[in-house]
mmCIF file with all atom_site columns, C-alpha atoms in Angstrom:
data_model
loop_
_atom_site.group_PDB
_atom_site.id
_atom_site.type_symbol
_atom_site.label_atom_id
_atom_site.label_alt_id
_atom_site.label_comp_id
_atom_site.label_asym_id
_atom_site.label_entity_id
_atom_site.label_seq_id
_atom_site.pdbx_PDB_ins_code
_atom_site.Cartn_x
_atom_site.Cartn_y
_atom_site.Cartn_z
_atom_site.occupancy
_atom_site.B_iso_or_equiv
_atom_site.pdbx_formal_charge
_atom_site.auth_seq_id
_atom_site.auth_comp_id
_atom_site.auth_asym_id
_atom_site.auth_atom_id
_atom_site.pdbx_PDB_model_num
ATOM 1  C CA . UNK A 1 1  ? -106.678 95.171  28.357 1.00 0.00 ? 8  UNK A CA 1
ATOM 2  C CA . UNK A 1 2  ? -108.285 98.303  27.772 1.00 0.00 ? 9  UNK A CA 1
ATOM 3  C CA . UNK A 1 3  ? -107.134 100.845 25.341 1.00 0.00 ? 10 UNK A CA 1
ATOM 4  C CA . UNK A 1 4  ? -106.989 104.451 26.098 1.00 0.00 ? 11 UNK A CA 1
ATOM 5  C CA . UNK A 1 5  ? -109.298 106.851 23.561 1.00 0.00 ? 12 UNK A CA 1
ATOM 6  C CA . UNK A 1 6  ? -106.360 110.808 22.920 1.00 0.00 ? 13 UNK A CA 1
ATOM 7  C CA . UNK A 1 7  ? -109.031 111.684 25.653 1.00 0.00 ? 14 UNK A CA 1
ATOM 8  C CA . UNK A 1 8  ? -108.393 109.808 28.140 1.00 0.00 ? 15 UNK A CA 1
ATOM 9  C CA . UNK A 1 9  ? -104.660 110.454 27.415 1.00 0.00 ? 16 UNK A CA 1
ATOM 10 C CA . UNK A 1 10 ? -104.753 113.884 27.206 1.00 0.00 ? 17 UNK A CA 1
ATOM 11 C CA . UNK A 1 11 ? -106.666 113.989 30.674 1.00 0.00 ? 18 UNK A CA 1
ATOM 12 C CA . UNK A 1 12 ? -104.124 111.682 33.210 1.00 0.00 ? 19 UNK A CA 1
ATOM 13 C CA . UNK A 1 13 ? -101.627 113.221 30.447 1.00 0.00 ? 20 UNK A CA 1
ATOM 14 C CA . UNK A 1 14 ? -102.322 116.299 31.972 1.00 0.00 ? 21 UNK A CA 1
ATOM 15 C CA . UNK A 1 15 ? -99.050  118.637 34.057 1.00 0.00 ? 22 UNK A CA 1
ATOM 16 C CA . UNK A 1 16 ? -100.056 122.159 35.586 1.00 0.00 ? 23 UNK A CA 1
ATOM 17 C CA . UNK A 1 17 ? -96.650  123.930 36.153 1.00 0.00 ? 24 UNK A CA 1
ATOM 18 C CA . UNK A 1 18 ? -97.031  125.468 40.296 1.00 0.00 ? 25 UNK A CA 1
ATOM 19 C CA . UNK A 1 19 ? -94.577  127.674 40.063 1.00 0.00 ? 26 UNK A CA 1
ATOM 20 C CA . UNK A 1 20 ? -91.411  129.395 38.223 1.00 0.00 ? 27 UNK A CA 1
ATOM 21 C CA . UNK A 1 21 ? -91.114  129.434 35.103 1.00 0.00 ? 28 UNK A CA 1
ATOM 22 C CA . UNK A 1 22 ? -89.605  126.840 32.912 1.00 0.00 ? 29 UNK A CA 1
ATOM 23 C CA . UNK A 1 23 ? -87.761  126.667 29.453 1.00 0.00 ? 30 UNK A CA 1
ATOM 24 C CA . UNK A 1 24 ? -88.367  124.660 26.419 1.00 0.00 ? 31 UNK A CA 1
ATOM 25 C CA . UNK A 1 25 ? -85.671  122.199 26.884 1.00 0.00 ? 32 UNK A CA 1
ATOM 26 C CA . UNK A 1 26 ? -87.155  122.166 30.682 1.00 0.00 ? 33 UNK A CA 1
ATOM 27 C CA . UNK A 1 27 ? -90.761  121.882 28.532 1.00 0.00 ? 34 UNK A CA 1
ATOM 28 C CA . UNK A 1 28 ? -88.878  119.337 26.373 1.00 0.00 ? 35 UNK A CA 1
ATOM 29 C CA . UNK A 1 29 ? -87.424  117.283 28.427 1.00 0.00 ? 36 UNK A CA 1
ATOM 30 C CA . UNK A 1 30 ? -90.250  116.827 30.383 1.00 0.00 ? 37 UNK A CA 1
ATOM 31 C CA . UNK A 1 31 ? -92.890  115.990 27.896 1.00 0.00 ? 38 UNK A CA 1
ATOM 32 C CA . UNK A 1 32 ? -89.580  113.442 27.185 1.00 0.00 ? 39 UNK A CA 1
ATOM 33 C CA . UNK A 1 33 ? -89.655  111.537 30.299 1.00 0.00 ? 40 UNK A CA 1
ATOM 34 C CA . UNK A 1 34 ? -93.486  111.657 30.144 1.00 0.00 ? 41 UNK A CA 1
ATOM 35 C CA . UNK A 1 35 ? -93.223  109.875 26.495 1.00 0.00 ? 42 UNK A CA 1
ATOM 36 C CA . UNK A 1 36 ? -91.435  107.491 28.377 1.00 0.00 ? 43 UNK A CA 1
ATOM 37 C CA . UNK A 1 37 ? -92.953  106.242 31.230 1.00 0.00 ? 44 UNK A CA 1
ATOM 38 C CA . UNK A 1 38 ? -96.311  105.940 29.517 1.00 0.00 ? 45 UNK A CA 1
ATOM 39 C CA . UNK A 1 39 ? -95.751  104.059 26.583 1.00 0.00 ? 46 UNK A CA 1
ATOM 40 C CA . UNK A 1 40 ? -96.347  100.244 27.494 1.00 0.00 ? 47 UNK A CA 1
ATOM 41 C CA . UNK A 1 41 ? -93.107  98.074  28.237 1.00 0.00 ? 48 UNK A CA 1
ATOM 42 C CA . UNK A 1 42 ? -91.902  95.607  26.401 1.00 0.00 ? 49 UNK A CA 1
ATOM 43 C CA . UNK A 1 43 ? -93.073  92.268  26.294 1.00 0.00 ? 50 UNK A CA 1
ATOM 44 C CA . UNK A 1 44 ? -90.522  89.913  28.582 1.00 0.00 ? 51 UNK A CA 1
ATOM 45 C CA . UNK A 1 45 ? -87.866  87.731  25.946 1.00 0.00 ? 52 UNK A CA 1
ATOM 46 C CA . UNK A 1 46 ? -88.617  84.544  26.261 1.00 0.00 ? 53 UNK A CA 1
ATOM 47 C CA . UNK A 1 47 ? -86.800  83.127  29.774 1.00 0.00 ? 54 UNK A CA 1
ATOM 48 C CA . UNK A 1 48 ? -83.653  80.540  28.748 1.00 0.00 ? 55 UNK A CA 1
ATOM 49 C CA . UNK A 1 49 ? -84.485  76.142  30.015 1.00 0.00 ? 56 UNK A CA 1
ATOM 50 C CA . UNK A 1 50 ? -82.429  75.797  32.635 1.00 0.00 ? 57 UNK A CA 1
ATOM 51 C CA . UNK A 1 51 ? -79.152  74.593  32.408 1.00 0.00 ? 58 UNK A CA 1
ATOM 52 C CA . UNK A 1 52 ? -79.410  69.884  33.875 1.00 0.00 ? 59 UNK A CA 1
ATOM 53 C CA . UNK A 1 53 ? -78.475  69.905  37.691 1.00 0.00 ? 60 UNK A CA 1
ATOM 54 C CA . UNK A 1 54 ? -77.276  65.979  36.555 1.00 0.00 ? 61 UNK A CA 1
ATOM 55 C CA . UNK A 1 55 ? -74.782  64.974  34.501 1.00 0.00 ? 62 UNK A CA 1
ATOM 56 C CA . UNK A 1 56 ? -73.984  62.197  32.431 1.00 0.00 ? 63 UNK A CA 1
ATOM 57 C CA . UNK A 1 57 ? -71.819  60.147  34.129 1.00 0.00 ? 64 UNK A CA 1
ATOM 58 C CA . UNK A 1 58 ? -71.472  57.749  30.364 1.00 0.00 ? 65 UNK A CA 1
ATOM 59 C CA . UNK A 1 59 ? -69.700  60.549  29.068 1.00 0.00 ? 66 UNK A CA 1
ATOM 60 C CA . UNK A 1 60 ? -67.291  61.507  32.529 1.00 0.00 ? 67 UNK A CA 1
ATOM 61 C CA . UNK A 1 61 ? -64.237  60.105  32.757 1.00 0.00 ? 68 UNK A CA 1
ATOM 62 C CA . UNK A 1 62 ? -64.055  57.772  36.632 1.00 0.00 ? 69 UNK A CA 1
ATOM 63 C CA . UNK A 1 63 ? -60.884  58.698  37.572 1.00 0.00 ? 70 UNK A CA 1
ATOM 64 C CA . UNK A 1 64 ? -58.339  61.594  35.744 1.00 0.00 ? 71 UNK A CA 1
ATOM 65 C CA . UNK A 1 65 ? -54.986  60.827  37.376 1.00 0.00 ? 72 UNK A CA 1
ATOM 66 C CA . UNK A 1 66 ? -51.860  61.448  34.940 1.00 0.00 ? 73 UNK A CA 1
ATOM 67 C CA . UNK A 1 67 ? -50.528  58.056  35.424 1.00 0.00 ? 74 UNK A CA 1
ATOM 68 C CA . UNK A 1 68 ? -53.836  56.660  34.800 1.00 0.00 ? 75 UNK A CA 1
ATOM 69 C CA . UNK A 1 69 ? -54.444  54.404  32.258 1.00 0.00 ? 76 UNK A CA 1
ATOM 70 C CA . UNK A 1 70 ? -56.228  56.243  29.659 1.00 0.00 ? 77 UNK A CA 1
ATOM 71 C CA . UNK A 1 71 ? -58.968  54.175  27.250 1.00 0.00 ? 78 UNK A CA 1
#
């Protein structure tokens, strides 16, 4: 991954207003959007291990009826 120099960053973010006269608030909002778009994304969180698709038969009751014997 290459790091951008300030000159490269300035060249990549140069913007020209072609029509209209934006207010200072509009320019500030536009600058905030550009800043957010240019910041690198954070590293993704490590994925949780998947839950096992199998079950433990020794931990389950073989028959669950209200009238069955339970040991």
